[in-house]
XYZ file of C-alpha atoms in Angstrom:
157
model
C 0.024 0.023 0.020
C 2.914 2.368 0.818
C 4.437 1.666 -2.618
C 1.175 2.417 -4.328
C 0.737 5.656 -2.421
C 4.341 6.712 -3.101
C 3.844 6.008 -6.904
C 0.614 7.998 -6.900
C 2.293 10.939 -5.140
C 5.251 10.881 -7.524
C 2.857 10.873 -10.596
C 0.885 13.737 -8.929
C 4.036 15.750 -8.445
C 5.096 15.198 -12.156
C 1.661 16.230 -13.401
C 1.631 19.434 -11.383
C 4.936 20.716 -12.808
C 4.489 23.738 -15.025
C 4.844 23.416 -18.769
C 7.640 25.240 -20.603
C 6.635 28.210 -22.796
C 7.425 27.757 -26.409
C 9.940 30.172 -27.872
C 10.851 31.189 -31.357
C 14.259 30.235 -32.510
C 16.404 32.426 -34.707
C 19.483 31.083 -36.410
C 22.189 32.897 -38.388
C 20.346 32.389 -41.730
C 17.015 33.916 -40.543
C 16.049 37.588 -40.092
C 17.355 38.974 -36.799
C 13.773 39.960 -35.862
C 10.968 37.908 -34.499
C 7.510 38.780 -33.298
C 5.555 37.570 -30.351
C 1.919 38.391 -29.760
C 0.618 38.935 -26.236
C -3.049 38.521 -25.579
C -5.413 38.684 -22.690
C -9.195 38.731 -22.253
C -11.274 40.553 -19.683
C -14.837 39.409 -19.087
C -17.379 42.322 -18.629
C -18.140 43.021 -15.000
C -19.870 45.790 -13.079
C -21.193 46.607 -9.648
C -24.137 49.067 -9.295
C -25.373 50.547 -5.986
C -29.070 51.435 -5.804
C -31.068 53.206 -3.124
C -32.374 51.228 -0.206
C -35.522 51.513 1.953
C -36.330 55.154 2.748
C -38.682 56.838 5.190
C -40.378 59.980 4.008
C -41.092 62.463 6.821
C -44.690 63.852 6.885
C -44.956 67.172 5.009
C -41.520 66.923 3.368
C -41.969 67.836 -0.238
C -38.524 66.534 -1.248
C -36.714 63.590 0.461
C -33.252 62.339 -0.442
C -33.610 58.816 -1.901
C -29.896 58.201 -2.385
C -28.069 57.459 -5.604
C -27.682 55.016 -8.378
C -23.898 54.684 -8.619
C -21.622 52.514 -10.679
C -19.071 51.313 -8.077
C -16.918 49.295 -10.471
C -17.110 48.676 -14.253
C -15.062 46.908 -16.902
C -17.457 46.858 -19.814
C -17.131 46.415 -23.612
C -16.635 49.731 -25.578
C -19.955 49.235 -27.412
C -22.000 48.374 -24.326
C -23.706 50.357 -21.548
C -25.255 49.673 -18.161
C -28.890 50.716 -18.046
C -30.808 51.108 -14.754
C -34.568 51.485 -15.040
C -36.992 52.409 -12.210
C -40.595 51.288 -12.138
C -43.311 52.277 -9.648
C -46.958 53.084 -9.745
C -46.092 56.403 -8.015
C -48.636 55.978 -5.197
C -47.979 55.344 -1.480
C -50.923 53.111 -0.386
C -52.521 53.378 3.054
C -51.901 50.060 4.892
C -55.476 49.939 6.213
C -57.396 51.204 3.145
C -55.552 50.742 -0.206
C -57.940 53.134 -1.908
C -56.276 55.963 0.109
C -53.046 56.947 -1.616
C -50.443 59.734 -1.716
C -48.987 60.403 -5.194
C -45.225 60.828 -5.471
C -42.470 60.977 -8.079
C -38.841 59.812 -7.992
C -36.752 62.576 -9.548
C -33.159 63.221 -10.651
C -31.727 66.666 -11.520
C -33.729 66.786 -14.695
C -37.150 65.793 -13.432
C -38.937 62.489 -13.112
C -36.487 59.609 -13.355
C -37.294 56.480 -15.368
C -33.950 55.248 -16.858
C -30.300 56.089 -16.564
C -27.373 55.013 -18.726
C -23.903 54.453 -17.257
C -20.569 53.869 -18.997
C -17.846 53.844 -16.298
C -17.160 53.533 -12.567
C -18.099 56.729 -10.782
C -21.117 57.541 -12.918
C -24.089 58.292 -10.709
C -27.572 59.757 -10.489
C -28.845 61.357 -7.309
C -32.486 60.754 -6.601
C -35.244 62.461 -4.506
C -38.740 61.460 -3.628
C -41.153 64.316 -4.252
C -44.662 64.799 -2.821
C -46.502 68.030 -3.358
C -47.839 70.070 -0.438
C -51.366 69.702 -1.798
C -51.039 65.908 -1.824
C -49.829 65.944 1.822
C -52.770 68.139 2.788
C -55.298 65.806 1.132
C -53.789 62.602 2.726
C -55.583 60.563 5.430
C -53.782 59.611 8.563
C -52.079 56.202 8.658
C -49.039 54.304 7.435
C -48.284 54.274 3.686
C -45.828 52.377 1.561
C -44.971 51.472 -2.042
C -42.395 49.342 -3.815
C -39.900 50.774 -6.244
C -38.241 48.224 -8.617
C -34.826 48.867 -10.090
C -33.828 46.823 -13.117
C -30.174 46.725 -14.133
C -29.209 45.536 -17.654
C -26.103 45.316 -19.760
C -26.793 46.148 -23.389
C -25.619 47.638 -26.671
C -25.215 51.357 -26.858
C -28.066 52.816 -28.912
């Protein structure tokens, strides 16, 4: 059994040795120049940070919602990262879903639906906006809504 184990370990050691790189040979009758091509490949990768759960204080017409931010990105030159936001734009009363408070999620240019990102550091700051009139018309109670962020990797249009 010891001889079998020793043979197995010796073969394993031989198999794990690195292979020699092949080299071009130049002799005196050849051109003194030779070319070597170096290649590598990087798979696309990205990390996107999106806003988390947020509490809107009663009567605030604008609440910071955080940012969509590309933390890291190594993407193809003809590709982009797209982040889309979907919501029905209504905070629903937890006791009576027919009672709602309308809201929008905005960036610096107005209501946000989609952002396009090309590199690490790209970001969009978001706010939740509720008009004073909508606050004044709201019933008492707890309200909530779900915002869905969809991140995709796609061709640049």
